[in-house]
Structures are given as structure tokens and as C-alpha cells.
Amino acid sequence: MDDMKKAANSSCNDGVLLRMGLNDNKAGMQGLDKEKINKIIMDATKGSRFYENELKKDQQVNQRIEKMMQLKEKVTTQQLLKAQLQVDRLVIELERSRNLSSTIVHVDMDAFYAAVEMRDNPELKEKPIAVGSMSMLVREILAEYDPNFMPMGLDEAYLNITEHLEERLNWPEDRRRFFFNTESTTRIDKDGMNMSAKFNEGEVSSSPVLFEDNTSLMDDGFEQRGLSVENSVVFGTSAEEVVKEIRFRIEQKTQLTASAGIAPNTMLAKMCSDRNKPNGQYRISPERQAVLDFLKDLPIRKVPGIGKVTEKMLKALGIVTCSELYQQRALLSLLFSEVSWRNFLDISLGLGSTHLEKDGERKSMSTERTFSEINTAEDQYNLCRELCRDLAQDLQKEGLKGKTVTLKLKNVNFEVKTRASTVLSSVSTEEEIFAVAKDLLGTEIDSVAPHPLRIRLMGVRVSGFLTEEEKKYQQRSITSFLKSGKEIGFLRLQPEKSNQEYFTKNSEASHRGSFFDQKRAARQLNSENISPNESRGKQLFHDDKSSANFVEERKKVTDLQNSNAREIFTCPVCFEEQSSNNLEELNRHIDGCLSGMHVKDTVEISKNDSSRENTPNFLPQFKNEHVDEREKNNTDQLAGTDQSANVSDSSTNNSTEKFGQIIPDKSPRERQPSNLSDIVRNMCMKQCLFPKRISQDNEDHFDKTEQIEGTSSSHFFDTREDTALVCPVCNSEQKTTNLVSFNRHVDVCLNKGLIQELTEKEDFPTKTYNMENSNRVFSGKYMH
DNA sequence: TCAGCCGTC
DNA sequence: AGATGACGGCTGA
């Protein structure tokens, strides 16, 4: 409100300033050089731009209000009555679940007041003040009252002292006794707690507070250490006393005062801490009437979450206080969204969370910078890159990777724009982020061309982080790359999740050494960190141009161990099956393969299932799995493993629809043959089209595989005569209608690049592929 | 999704 | 306080 007045005034003054600037011979202006004057004018201009934007925003709010009022005019008495009934039914429900049994404390450092005091008494600056952040008082004080207390930024924290209060009842007096640390600032706080008046003659101790963190010392002779009962204070057992004690200790520790609120929930506690600020506290007793009394005349603006705009909108409806908010509940339910009006209702009833929820995981990370106008594309791109670099560093500190990159721009007229793009891969490095951000920036530059883009702020944000689970998949992807197709085909892995997670472009590849260099490094990493028994599906694709590599991970399956089966890996180089419990051994084998050695001695061909075929990537694995099942008729020793996979698979009956969304249609460029998403999509779609039929046919879900193969009696996934299969890699039409053969062909195409890299110019058959001796071709022909 | 806001510290 | 930076969340499309 005041801002707006200022804005108006400022706008009026601008003209004056400008006129003054143009004529620098005015009285008092002599001695100021033109540059300075121009600076002043520039500032004023900037100011006016800012305020003009503020006015514009204000007008937008006014329009929202107007809309709302129009809506309100249309509300009939009938509707209102109906709404009243419904809302009141909810109120009864809410009242029934009102919980007054918790004691929540909100502690708020009086930092602002401390700053003001310091400003007024500059000599205070000389004093070393241990400015403690809340997380520090964490550890040192607050945790004693609530080990799970929640710091909110640097100067606020919530505590749930419900349990502490119970325990405290039995505490002896000495456990509630605290000593004064002498100080020179004399202050008597509002609660009459004469904290330091008596001791202000003493010297300021710069050493840490003696009694902190060691209550046991108090018993055995604190007198000897100069701590006498006389300069101590004993706190009672009530909530008020606890909070006084906390504030006392904070002040002793930091020499800064804190305010606090005590209430049955966080919202109320926060409002309470504001009540007697600075250096005071307030409590709402845990009774419904006390809560409602507190709220009765409380302006809604005092409520956390109600800001300038909401305040103004509600004011337009004649709502200023919380009790008015309650009175208008029926109308509000008709004018606002469900989330909003329910929030209003909670506020007006004084309901809030009665326990401290742990902070959820971070959802985004960003960096932004304000500067004086930048209007050349080159500078803007450079800046953008710089921001990406900073952000990448921050992301890497927390080990985060995200899929959405948002570019924020504020032009010189203070108009803010955000442009976001979500990519298939998750990004975390400077290059990856910049690759996305620069496109967004380019679009914006283009959009104003031929005019320059004149900006005063740029920011980059990354969101859509991978969950911990997803991160594991990615990290371990190389491990699973080594695993054989024995295990679960990727298509059944978490089919309810977005397939984006399975396709990861790796733009680093081009400038981070060869494919195998990366893989070797990754493998070494994994062998250190990863136990081979846990992992789940994740596909890792290279970008469009590079050769694709596929990795497949397996579900966490304890059955595997129980069934006495060994881990089976397929070497990504020679495609020989490796059976070993020892990753290092496997690494040695692969290193050997990579360096061209023949390392049969370290290879133990799997004895578990000699009928299995080696399968270099996921498509065949997908296939093989089914072949195996059909052939073995579920008597395989790994049946338990496979079944456990099926459970999660079959639980997604609506996977058809999901898959429809999962793989978004992309630009033609991204549908290049080398991108396998198309074929995968085809497979996915086919697999998921008839989930019911599949499960009806046979409880064994592997039946669907038979169908996909087209080798069984079922026709569902037989490739029809009219649907010729075209290899997505080499783009050539394949004669076979058998997906097994087709997959095999695709494998070969996909691995062509790799094999060539390995064998250095050795020819590779791409067109025809002999199914029967395929593995031998791989391992035999190319591995010596 | 995304774009634009709102609100908080 | 004056006009940042960072973040989460809501809302309408």
C-alpha cells in the first residue's frame, strides 16, 4: 500500500529530477559534474521504470480483483446457502480433528533490531558478537528441547517441546538452573526477566559460555569455577518457562535477543512470536477459545502466507481480520480455488500443523544476477554460460541432476519472463545446462529482433531432480551394463514411471574422451561403491549422433542369492557371459578386453543356464527372457527372480495410457534412426496394449513375451505382413518378421560403432546376421 | 508442462 | 530497509 503511494510520488518527482538534470546551473548544483548528474538522472529513470512496473503489476492485481468482483455479482443467494452448508460441514469435521495437545515454539532472532541497535550505538560494533545461526543454536541449545527442531533459514526455528515438557516435570531444580554470562549491555526484557541488569558491572567474557553443553558439571562444584547460585537463575517447568530459558540461553550465547511464540500449532506459534517482538514472547494456551480470541481481531496480513496481493483481494471483499475471514467462508469457497479457500478456512479457525514435518527434498536450484543493462547477444550468452557454470558447481555439490532448465530474464522495464525447457536427459554440468539455456535465450533474443534484448537480470534454474532411486540407477547403470539378459528386461522396470528416465542423452560424451574411457572410469567408480545385488532398470542412451549404449539393471532380488545363483554379467566388449561375485574380477576382464588381450582365464562361462544366449543390449534381453521362460516353463532356478519382477509389472494395468504419455513426440530431428525411442516405443506400446488379455491368458506374465516375439501361437505381436520392420539404426528394411531376429539385427547395428572402435577398422557385418551363432560371432570374431 | 505470480526470509 | 536472490507454491492455460 505504502509502496504504491511512494510509487506515485516517485513518478511525479521524476519529471522534476529530469528537469534539474537538464539544467545544472541551478542553485546547489554547481560543483557537481555532469557525469554525476547524469548518474542521478539515470537512477531516477531506472527508478521510474521500476515504479512504472510496480504500477503495472498493481493494475494487474486490480484486474484480478475486478474479475473476482464480477464473479461475486453472479453468485446467487441459493448458491451461497448451498456453499454455506457444505463449508460448515467441513468446519465441523475440522473442529472434530482440532489438535491442541502439541506445544510448538517458534523462535525468531531479533536480528533486525540488533542491526538497528548497532547502527544507533556504533561502539557496539567493536564488541565481538557471536552471531549464531539457527543451525548452530541447533546443535548447541535447541536440540536439547527438541532433537528434531526445524531451522527456518538463519534466524528462525520451530520446536516441538511437547515431549520435553513432560520429561521436564521430573527434573530437579539444578537441571533447570542457568548462569549469567556477564555482559555490558543492560536490558530488562518485557517479561520482567531481569537478565543482565545485576551483572552489568562485570567484564565481558569473550570465551564460550561456560555452562553450555555440560549440565553435569553444575553439580560437582560450579562454585569453584566462580559460578555461584547468586548469579544463576532457575527456570520453571511450564512452557513459558522453557521458552524463557531458551531465550535466555540464546542471549547468553550470542548476545542477541530472540522473540518466541508458543502455541498448539506452527501457524499460531509463528504469529505469536511476532506479538511481543523484540525480546518478548507470547503464548496461546491450548484451548479452542484462546485460539479464537487470539485470531478475533488479528489482521489477515499477519498470517504467514498472506501477502500484499491476497490482502488486497480480501480487502476488496471487506475482509481484514481473521474473524471476517471466517464469516465470509461460504463466499470465499465460491470465489477462490479449493486450495485457497481451504487455506483461508484453516487460518480463520486457527488450524495448522501440530508436528514439524521434515523438510522435503529440494525441488530446484537456481542462480540469478542483476546488473546494469546488457543488450548484446554476445554478452548475454557469456553471462548465461557463467550462470550455468555457477549453477553446475552448486548442483554438483549436492549431487543433483535435473531435467528442467528455466531461464529467467528481467528486461530494463522490470518485466520478468521465465522460459523453461524439460529435456529427456538430466543435466548437471555447465555444458549440459548451457546447451538448454542458450536455446531458450536464443529464442528470446530472436523474439525481439531486430531490436536488442535489453535485460537487467538473468537467472538459470534447474528443477525436476532425479530421486535418490533414480540417481542410483544412473550411477549404477554401468554395473548393470555388465549384467546379462538373464535378469529383468528394462521394459518391465517401473513401467509406471516416465520413460524419460530410461533415456538419457549424454552430451558430455563428445568432449570427455572416448566412449570406453568414460565407461572404464564409471566402472571403476561403481566397483567401489556398488554392491552388485541392488539395482534397477535404467537405460542410458548417448545422444543422437553417438553410438547408443544400453544398460540394464535388475531389480533388487534377494531370491537370487537364495537360489544359489551367481551374478551373471555380460561383458560389454566381448559379450561373453561372466559369472562372478567379484566386480573387480569383472573389471579386470573388461580391461583386458579393452586392451585387446584375450583373457579367457578370468572368464567363467556361466553354468547356470547354458541355453541362454548372450545378449548385448536390452532388446534381446527382453526377448531372451521370454525365450527362457517359455523353454524352461518356469522351472528355472531364477524363476523367483523373474516372478518378483512380474509383480511390479502386472500392477500397472493402465500402462497403455501411461506409455502413451511417457514417450513424447519429438521433433523429427530427435527421431533420427539412431535414437531408439521409436522402436522402444513400439515395443512398449505393443507390450502394453493388451494387459488384460495377457493376464487373463495366463497368470504367468511372461506370456506377453511370447506374443511379442510372434513365435508363439498368439498373434498379438506377430509382425504382420503389412508392417515391414525397418531397422532404426541402419534404416534398412528387414526381411524378417520375427522380432527376435530383428532385435538381433538392431543389436548389431547399434554396437557396430563400438566394435569398430575396439577392433580398429575391422569390418562388421550389418546386413545379415546369423541368429544361431550370433554370440560366437561377437566373441569369437572380434575378441582376439 | 509452462509461464507468470505470490509470498517469505 | 528499498528494489536482491533464492526458493516453494499456486493458478490458468
XYZ file of C-alpha atoms in Angstrom, chain A residues 73 85 124 166 187 234 270 338 355 370 389 417 489 513 527 598 616 633 722 750 772 784:
22
model
C -22.039 -10.409 -8.509
C -23.899 -25.781 4.200
C 28.743 -1.913 19.937
C 6.663 -33.999 30.025
C 18.448 -4.761 29.273
C 16.235 -21.318 37.785
C 4.736 -18.014 14.335
C -10.185 -25.187 -3.386
C 4.075 -31.536 14.260
C 21.155 -8.316 -11.519
C 28.813 -22.689 -14.583
C 9.943 -13.608 -18.123
C 14.186 -56.638 -19.223
C 37.259 -38.757 -24.045
C 33.082 -51.162 -8.367
C 42.419 -62.400 -24.565
C 24.401 -57.319 -25.890
C 8.411 -73.358 -18.274
C 1.936 -55.269 -43.909
C 23.919 -50.451 -32.507
C 22.279 -69.152 -34.420
C 41.379 -61.695 -30.121
